[in-house]
Short mmCIF file of C-alpha atoms in Angstrom, two decimals:
data_model
loop_
_atom_site.label_atom_id
_atom_site.label_comp_id
_atom_site.label_asym_id
_atom_site.label_seq_id
_atom_site.Cartn_x
_atom_site.Cartn_y
_atom_site.Cartn_z
CA MET A 27 -50.88 6.33 -18.43
CA SER A 28 -52.91 7.63 -15.53
CA ASN A 29 -51.91 6.57 -12.05
CA VAL A 30 -55.26 7.41 -10.43
CA GLN A 31 -56.01 5.15 -7.48
CA GLY A 32 -59.14 4.74 -5.39
CA TYR A 33 -62.88 4.33 -5.82
CA PHE A 34 -65.42 6.01 -8.09
CA ASP A 35 -69.11 5.53 -8.73
CA PRO A 36 -69.39 4.89 -12.52
CA ARG A 37 -71.97 7.69 -12.77
CA PHE A 38 -69.10 10.12 -11.95
CA GLU A 39 -66.56 8.65 -14.39
CA ARG A 40 -66.25 12.02 -16.16
CA VAL A 41 -64.89 13.54 -12.92
CA ARG A 42 -62.34 10.74 -12.58
CA GLU A 43 -61.21 11.34 -16.17
CA LEU A 44 -60.77 15.05 -15.51
CA PHE A 45 -58.82 14.31 -12.32
CA ALA A 46 -56.51 12.00 -14.31
CA GLU A 47 -56.16 14.62 -17.05
CA GLN A 48 -55.00 17.23 -14.52
CA GLN A 49 -52.08 14.93 -13.65
CA GLN A 50 -50.84 15.24 -17.23
CA ASP A 51 -49.64 18.80 -16.53
CA GLU A 52 -45.85 18.53 -16.50
CA GLN A 53 -45.67 20.38 -13.15
CA ALA A 54 -48.37 18.28 -11.45
CA ARG A 55 -47.13 16.31 -8.46
CA GLY A 56 -49.82 14.88 -6.18
CA ALA A 57 -53.50 15.38 -5.43
CA ALA A 58 -56.56 13.73 -3.90
CA LEU A 59 -60.29 14.21 -4.38
CA CYS A 60 -63.22 12.95 -2.32
CA VAL A 61 -66.92 13.70 -2.86
CA THR A 62 -69.93 12.58 -0.86
CA VAL A 63 -73.56 12.80 -2.00
CA GLY A 64 -76.07 12.29 0.78
CA GLY A 65 -74.72 9.51 2.97
CA ASP A 66 -72.55 7.96 0.24
CA THR A 67 -69.01 8.49 -1.00
CA VAL A 68 -69.12 8.67 -4.80
CA LEU A 69 -65.47 9.55 -5.45
CA ASP A 70 -62.36 8.84 -3.36
CA LEU A 71 -59.33 9.26 -5.61
CA TRP A 72 -55.63 10.05 -5.34
CA GLN A 73 -52.69 10.22 -7.73
CA GLY A 74 -49.12 11.41 -8.21
CA VAL A 75 -46.18 11.78 -5.87
CA MET A 76 -45.73 13.16 -2.37
CA ASP A 77 -41.98 13.85 -1.99
CA LYS A 78 -39.87 16.65 -3.41
CA ASP A 79 -37.81 14.26 -5.54
CA ASN A 80 -40.91 12.80 -7.21
CA GLN A 81 -39.98 9.28 -6.15
CA GLN A 82 -42.54 8.49 -3.45
CA VAL A 83 -46.04 7.59 -4.64
CA TRP A 84 -49.02 9.42 -3.10
CA GLU A 85 -50.78 6.77 -1.01
CA GLN A 86 -54.33 6.31 0.27
CA ASP A 87 -53.25 7.68 3.68
CA THR A 88 -50.95 10.51 2.49
CA LEU A 89 -51.50 13.77 4.37
CA VAL A 90 -50.91 17.34 3.20
CA ASN A 91 -51.11 20.85 4.65
CA VAL A 92 -54.51 22.27 3.60
CA PHE A 93 -53.78 25.85 4.78
CA SER A 94 -56.99 27.88 5.25
CA CYS A 95 -59.28 24.89 4.73
CA THR A 96 -58.50 24.53 8.47
CA LYS A 97 -60.41 27.70 9.41
CA PRO A 98 -63.93 26.23 9.43
CA LEU A 99 -62.81 23.59 11.96
CA GLY A 100 -61.70 26.39 14.29
CA ALA A 101 -64.99 28.18 13.70
CA VAL A 102 -66.99 25.03 14.53
CA ALA A 103 -64.94 24.59 17.71
CA LEU A 104 -66.02 28.09 18.85
CA LEU A 105 -69.62 27.59 17.75
CA GLN A 106 -69.66 24.43 19.88
CA GLN A 107 -68.84 26.73 22.83
CA VAL A 108 -71.77 28.94 21.84
CA ALA A 109 -74.01 25.84 21.78
CA ALA A 110 -72.74 24.85 25.24
CA GLY A 111 -73.53 28.31 26.64
CA GLN A 112 -69.85 29.08 27.34
CA ILE A 113 -69.78 32.21 25.20
CA GLU A 114 -72.28 34.37 23.29
CA LEU A 115 -71.82 35.40 19.68
CA ASP A 116 -72.41 39.08 20.43
CA ALA A 117 -70.76 39.34 23.85
CA PRO A 118 -67.34 41.00 24.03
CA ILE A 119 -64.59 38.42 23.50
CA ALA A 120 -62.79 40.16 26.40
CA GLU A 121 -65.25 38.43 28.77
CA VAL A 122 -63.26 35.21 28.29
CA TRP A 123 -59.94 36.89 27.29
CA PRO A 124 -59.56 39.94 29.57
CA GLU A 125 -56.17 41.04 28.15
CA PHE A 126 -57.90 41.59 24.80
CA ALA A 127 -59.81 44.61 26.18
CA GLN A 128 -57.21 47.22 25.22
CA ALA A 129 -56.40 49.46 22.24
CA GLY A 130 -60.06 49.94 21.30
CA LYS A 131 -61.05 46.25 21.31
CA GLN A 132 -63.30 46.20 24.39
CA GLN A 133 -66.50 45.54 22.43
CA ILE A 134 -65.24 43.20 19.68
CA SER A 135 -67.46 40.10 19.59
CA LEU A 136 -67.00 36.52 18.54
CA ARG A 137 -69.36 37.17 15.62
CA GLN A 138 -67.02 39.93 14.36
CA LEU A 139 -63.96 37.70 14.74
CA LEU A 140 -65.60 34.80 12.89
CA SER A 141 -66.70 37.00 9.98
CA HIS A 142 -63.40 38.95 9.59
CA GLN A 143 -64.89 42.26 10.76
CA SER A 144 -62.68 42.81 13.83
CA GLY A 145 -59.94 44.84 12.11
CA LEU A 146 -57.31 42.37 13.35
CA SER A 147 -56.17 40.84 10.07
CA ALA A 148 -52.52 41.49 10.90
CA VAL A 149 -50.07 42.49 13.62
CA ALA A 150 -48.49 45.86 12.81
CA LYS A 151 -45.29 45.68 14.88
CA PRO A 152 -42.59 43.47 13.33
CA LEU A 153 -42.43 40.07 15.04
CA PRO A 154 -39.41 37.75 15.07
CA PRO A 155 -39.74 34.62 12.89
CA GLU A 156 -39.95 32.31 15.92
CA ALA A 157 -43.01 34.17 17.26
CA LEU A 158 -45.18 32.21 14.82
CA PHE A 159 -44.53 29.08 16.86
CA ASP A 160 -44.88 30.77 20.26
CA TRP A 161 -48.56 30.67 21.22
CA ALA A 162 -48.21 33.16 24.06
CA ALA A 163 -46.23 35.64 21.92
CA MET A 164 -48.84 35.68 19.15
CA SER A 165 -51.77 35.93 21.57
CA GLN A 166 -50.08 38.82 23.38
CA ALA A 167 -49.30 40.63 20.11
CA LEU A 168 -52.99 40.44 19.15
CA ALA A 169 -54.14 41.48 22.63
CA GLU A 170 -52.00 44.63 22.23
CA GLN A 171 -52.87 45.32 18.57
CA ALA A 172 -55.25 48.18 17.74
CA PRO A 173 -57.81 47.41 15.01
CA TRP A 174 -56.85 48.50 11.49
CA TRP A 175 -60.40 49.88 11.07
CA GLN A 176 -63.44 50.48 13.25
CA PRO A 177 -64.62 46.94 14.17
CA GLY A 178 -67.85 46.08 12.39
CA SER A 179 -67.54 48.88 9.82
CA ALA A 180 -65.68 46.84 7.16
CA HIS A 181 -64.15 43.43 6.69
CA GLY A 182 -60.73 42.11 5.80
CA TYR A 183 -59.67 38.48 5.69
CA ALA A 184 -57.39 37.39 8.55
CA PRO A 185 -55.23 34.72 6.87
CA VAL A 186 -53.10 33.80 9.87
CA THR A 187 -54.07 35.85 12.97
CA TYR A 188 -57.43 34.01 12.91
CA ALA A 189 -55.63 31.13 14.67
CA TRP A 190 -55.14 33.10 17.88
CA LEU A 191 -58.23 35.28 17.60
CA LEU A 192 -60.27 32.07 17.85
CA GLY A 193 -57.73 29.82 19.52
CA GLU A 194 -56.99 31.92 22.60
CA PRO A 195 -60.69 32.19 23.57
CA LEU A 196 -60.99 28.43 22.95
CA VAL A 197 -58.07 27.78 25.31
CA ARG A 198 -59.58 30.09 27.96
CA ILE A 199 -62.96 28.35 27.77
CA THR A 200 -61.92 24.69 27.45
CA ASP A 201 -58.52 24.73 29.18
CA GLN A 202 -57.29 22.58 26.27
CA ARG A 203 -54.77 23.15 23.51
CA PRO A 204 -56.71 23.98 20.32
CA GLY A 205 -55.21 21.11 18.34
CA ARG A 206 -56.20 18.63 20.99
CA TYR A 207 -59.70 20.06 21.28
CA ILE A 208 -60.24 19.85 17.51
CA GLN A 209 -58.89 16.30 17.48
CA GLU A 210 -61.12 15.10 20.32
CA GLN A 211 -64.33 17.01 19.56
CA ILE A 212 -64.35 17.17 15.75
CA CYS A 213 -61.90 14.85 14.00
CA LYS A 214 -62.20 11.69 16.11
CA PRO A 215 -66.03 11.67 16.31
CA LEU A 216 -66.22 12.09 12.52
CA GLY A 217 -63.45 9.58 11.76
CA MET A 218 -61.30 12.25 10.10
CA ASP A 219 -57.60 11.60 9.48
CA PHE A 220 -56.80 15.24 10.18
CA GLN A 221 -54.65 17.07 12.74
CA VAL A 222 -53.90 20.63 13.73
CA GLY A 223 -50.42 19.94 15.11
CA LEU A 224 -49.07 16.58 13.96
CA PRO A 225 -47.62 13.96 16.32
CA ASP A 226 -44.17 12.59 15.38
CA THR A 227 -45.70 9.31 14.20
CA ASP A 228 -47.61 11.02 11.36
CA LEU A 229 -44.75 13.12 9.96
CA PRO A 230 -43.59 10.47 7.44
CA ARG A 231 -47.04 10.54 5.78
CA VAL A 232 -46.91 14.29 5.00
CA ALA A 233 -46.52 15.34 1.36
CA HIS A 234 -43.89 17.95 0.49
CA VAL A 235 -45.53 21.13 -0.82
CA SER A 236 -44.07 23.08 -3.76
CA ARG A 237 -45.27 25.94 -5.99
CA LEU A 238 -46.18 25.91 -9.65
CA ARG A 239 -43.41 27.74 -11.53
CA ASN A 240 -43.92 30.66 -13.94
CA GLN A 241 -47.61 31.00 -13.19
CA TYR A 242 -48.97 34.34 -12.04
CA GLY A 243 -52.66 33.69 -11.57
CA ASP A 244 -55.42 36.08 -12.51
CA GLU A 245 -55.82 39.82 -12.10
CA GLY A 246 -56.82 39.43 -8.42
CA ALA A 247 -53.73 37.39 -7.66
CA ARG A 248 -51.45 39.93 -9.34
CA ALA A 249 -53.00 42.78 -7.33
CA LEU A 250 -52.54 40.81 -4.11
CA PHE A 251 -48.90 39.96 -4.85
CA ALA A 252 -48.20 43.60 -5.72
CA ALA A 253 -49.66 44.69 -2.37
CA MET A 254 -47.43 42.19 -0.59
CA GLY A 255 -44.51 44.27 -1.86
CA GLU A 256 -45.59 47.24 0.29
CA PRO A 257 -44.08 46.20 3.65
CA GLU A 258 -46.07 48.55 5.90
CA GLY A 259 -49.44 47.79 4.33
CA LEU A 260 -52.14 45.58 5.83
CA THR A 261 -51.88 42.90 3.13
CA ALA A 262 -48.11 42.48 3.47
CA LYS A 263 -48.37 42.33 7.28
CA ALA A 264 -51.31 39.88 7.14
CA PHE A 265 -49.39 37.36 5.03
CA GLY A 266 -45.83 38.13 6.07
CA ASN A 267 -45.52 39.13 9.74
CA PRO A 268 -43.76 37.14 11.11
CA VAL A 269 -41.81 36.45 7.90
CA SER A 270 -41.79 32.74 8.82
CA MET A 271 -45.41 32.58 7.55
CA MET A 272 -44.08 32.50 4.00
CA THR A 273 -41.18 30.09 4.47
CA SER A 274 -42.23 27.38 6.92
CA THR A 275 -44.67 25.11 5.09
CA ASN A 276 -42.38 22.07 4.88
CA LYS A 277 -40.71 22.56 8.24
CA ARG A 278 -41.39 20.36 11.22
CA GLU A 279 -42.15 23.28 13.55
CA TRP A 280 -44.94 24.38 11.19
CA GLN A 281 -46.35 20.86 10.87
CA GLN A 282 -46.40 20.44 14.65
CA ALA A 283 -47.69 23.89 15.63
CA GLU A 284 -51.40 24.48 16.31
CA ILE A 285 -52.15 27.29 13.89
CA LEU A 286 -55.84 26.63 13.38
CA SER A 287 -56.05 29.24 10.63
CA ALA A 288 -53.51 27.66 8.34
CA ASN A 289 -51.66 24.48 9.28
CA GLY A 290 -54.28 21.74 9.43
CA THR A 291 -52.88 18.57 7.85
CA GLY A 292 -55.19 15.95 6.41
CA ASN A 293 -56.58 14.54 3.21
CA ALA A 294 -59.48 15.02 0.80
CA ARG A 295 -61.45 12.25 2.52
CA SER A 296 -61.39 14.11 5.84
CA LEU A 297 -62.44 17.42 4.29
CA ALA A 298 -65.32 15.74 2.46
CA ARG A 299 -66.44 14.03 5.67
CA PHE A 300 -66.45 17.32 7.63
CA TRP A 301 -68.47 19.04 4.90
CA GLN A 302 -70.76 16.05 4.49
CA LEU A 303 -72.06 16.71 8.01
CA LEU A 304 -72.48 20.44 7.40
CA ALA A 305 -74.38 19.65 4.18
CA HIS A 306 -76.85 17.81 6.40
CA GLY A 307 -77.29 20.58 8.98
CA GLY A 308 -74.48 19.39 11.27
CA GLU A 309 -75.74 15.87 11.96
CA LEU A 310 -75.78 12.61 9.99
CA ASP A 311 -76.37 8.99 11.01
CA GLY A 312 -76.24 9.80 14.71
CA VAL A 313 -72.94 11.73 14.50
CA LYS A 314 -73.39 15.36 15.48
CA LEU A 315 -71.03 18.24 14.82
CA LEU A 316 -73.25 21.25 15.51
CA ASP A 317 -76.91 22.23 15.99
CA ASP A 318 -78.71 22.94 12.74
CA GLU A 319 -79.56 26.50 13.93
CA LEU A 320 -75.85 27.28 14.24
CA VAL A 321 -75.10 25.70 10.86
CA ALA A 322 -77.80 27.94 9.37
CA LEU A 323 -76.12 30.92 11.05
CA MET A 324 -72.72 29.94 9.60
CA GLN A 325 -74.29 30.15 6.13
CA GLN A 326 -75.81 33.59 6.64
CA GLU A 327 -74.01 36.50 5.00
CA HIS A 328 -72.22 38.51 7.69
CA SER A 329 -69.77 40.49 5.58
CA GLN A 330 -69.56 41.35 1.90
CA GLY A 331 -67.93 43.88 -0.37
CA GLN A 332 -64.35 44.98 -0.90
CA ASP A 333 -62.02 42.95 1.31
CA ARG A 334 -59.39 45.16 3.03
CA THR A 335 -56.82 42.34 2.99
CA LEU A 336 -57.45 40.40 -0.22
CA LEU A 337 -58.24 43.60 -2.20
CA CYS A 338 -61.16 42.00 -4.05
CA PRO A 339 -64.85 41.54 -3.18
CA THR A 340 -65.51 38.68 -0.73
CA ARG A 341 -68.52 37.31 1.16
CA PHE A 342 -68.28 35.55 4.52
CA GLY A 343 -70.60 33.77 6.88
CA LEU A 344 -69.29 32.65 10.27
CA GLY A 345 -65.91 31.02 9.66
CA VAL A 346 -66.79 30.20 6.06
CA MET A 347 -66.71 31.77 2.63
CA LEU A 348 -70.01 32.03 0.80
CA GLU A 349 -70.66 31.83 -2.93
CA GLN A 350 -68.74 34.78 -4.40
CA SER A 351 -69.94 37.16 -7.09
CA THR A 352 -66.47 37.57 -8.61
CA PRO A 353 -65.57 35.35 -11.60
CA GLY A 354 -63.80 32.19 -10.41
CA GLY A 355 -64.69 32.99 -6.80
CA GLY A 356 -67.58 30.58 -6.40
CA PHE A 357 -67.67 26.89 -5.57
CA GLY A 358 -68.97 25.71 -8.93
CA MET A 359 -72.25 24.35 -7.59
CA GLY A 360 -75.48 25.85 -6.22
CA SER A 361 -76.02 29.34 -4.82
CA GLN A 362 -76.17 28.06 -1.21
CA ALA A 363 -72.74 26.37 -1.29
CA PHE A 364 -70.35 27.38 1.48
CA GLY A 365 -66.90 26.31 2.59
CA HIS A 366 -63.29 27.45 2.40
CA PRO A 367 -60.37 27.31 -0.01
CA GLY A 368 -56.78 26.91 1.16
CA ALA A 369 -53.70 28.66 -0.22
CA GLY A 370 -52.38 26.98 -3.32
CA GLY A 371 -55.39 24.94 -4.32
CA SER A 372 -56.99 22.87 -1.55
CA LEU A 373 -60.76 23.20 -1.19
CA GLY A 374 -63.41 21.95 1.22
CA PHE A 375 -67.07 22.90 0.92
CA CYS A 376 -70.64 21.68 0.84
CA ASP A 377 -73.75 22.32 -1.18
CA PRO A 378 -76.65 21.70 1.21
CA ASP A 379 -79.22 21.72 -1.64
CA ALA A 380 -77.38 18.95 -3.50
CA ARG A 381 -76.30 17.30 -0.19
CA VAL A 382 -72.70 17.32 -1.45
CA GLY A 383 -69.54 17.26 0.66
CA PHE A 384 -66.37 18.06 -1.31
CA GLY A 385 -62.65 17.78 -0.50
CA TYR A 386 -59.70 18.41 -2.81
CA VAL A 387 -56.05 18.63 -1.79
CA THR A 388 -52.78 19.05 -3.67
CA ASN A 389 -49.09 19.50 -2.92
CA THR A 390 -48.56 21.66 -6.04
CA MET A 391 -49.55 25.19 -5.06
CA GLY A 392 -51.20 27.44 -7.64
CA PRO A 393 -51.14 31.27 -7.48
CA TYR A 394 -54.84 32.08 -7.03
CA VAL A 395 -56.49 34.18 -4.31
CA LEU A 396 -59.85 32.40 -3.91
CA MET A 397 -60.64 29.22 -5.85
CA ASP A 398 -58.02 27.27 -7.76
CA PRO A 399 -59.11 26.42 -11.34
CA ARG A 400 -58.20 22.73 -10.81
CA ALA A 401 -60.53 22.29 -7.82
CA LEU A 402 -63.22 24.41 -9.46
CA ALA A 403 -63.18 22.35 -12.68
CA LEU A 404 -63.64 19.16 -10.62
CA SER A 405 -66.49 20.68 -8.64
CA GLU A 406 -68.24 21.84 -11.80
CA ALA A 407 -67.85 18.36 -13.30
CA VAL A 408 -69.42 16.79 -10.20
CA TYR A 409 -72.33 19.22 -10.42
CA GLN A 410 -72.80 18.46 -14.12
CA CYS A 411 -72.99 14.73 -13.34
CA LEU A 412 -75.55 15.38 -10.60
CA ARG A 413 -77.76 17.43 -12.91
CA GLU A 414 -77.67 14.67 -15.52
CA LEU A 415 -78.79 12.17 -12.87
CA ASP A 416 -81.83 14.25 -11.87
#
């Protein structure tokens, strides 16, 4: 028996059936899916359990860590500063963060930070575990860090350092904590149940995250995990320095930190809502997230080719991944789709041609580098339904 809850438009029943089918996997725990088409929600579903003992049912308002699906919210926060004339995309970031202008970083721009071209995917010197939760310590470590390559000459995904590379300039410009800024300027106006840094009152709603056992992903995942075993390499440092990056997901200090690269906590409904606006050029029904010129700029290819961190080809716009050429790397819809996956399976993206906003979250982490097959299968099913409706 399926325990799928929520709403679905009958024209997308096939997607609901697939979502229910995914729950039949013996390791499946909890998940939620939300899809908007134009101004309408056509799917808003959830199923499974949220606690580690598999006793507590996943509810309509259950929250879960969506990892790197958080990054585009940080990017939009900075692009809002560009729109307000507080910072220029191609001006040195050191203009708002003077301490950053050392170790060969004097000319690094916001555009390079947003598109993973800065050479700051990782901190080289070993940091103590608690540094991850010390904003000043992480910002200082990145201010002192020399780029791993000549900025602008290559790109390498910054899985975690992105939080401070964007967050510290945001603090300098707005004089606000990044989590509070994102809450007040993005989440509240859009009606998103999403936080970067949870208040105590929301902690009981957070699903416990676990990993799928005995699954090793595809060739790309195996190459990445092998590189993580070389402690001095860029990949290992990017994902494992401080070591607390790999061990903190279910801890309160992680849930309450403001790591806008990786610890956003929300639901599929919130992701779909965020991407619904970007599918419409940043504005819908009088709610505005960003100017359409800046949304168009987000979608433009800024970096492509072999990724120095992920060790596979990637394509980035500003703060977003673009449709990838590698098998299983795309969003499963049209060629103009853009968005961001999160570690373990979560996915938020839009297809502006189809006017689709998509959000998928799960508390059962899979071992893939880019798109998780579960989210991708759902996306492809949505797209199939849309094509049949045309």
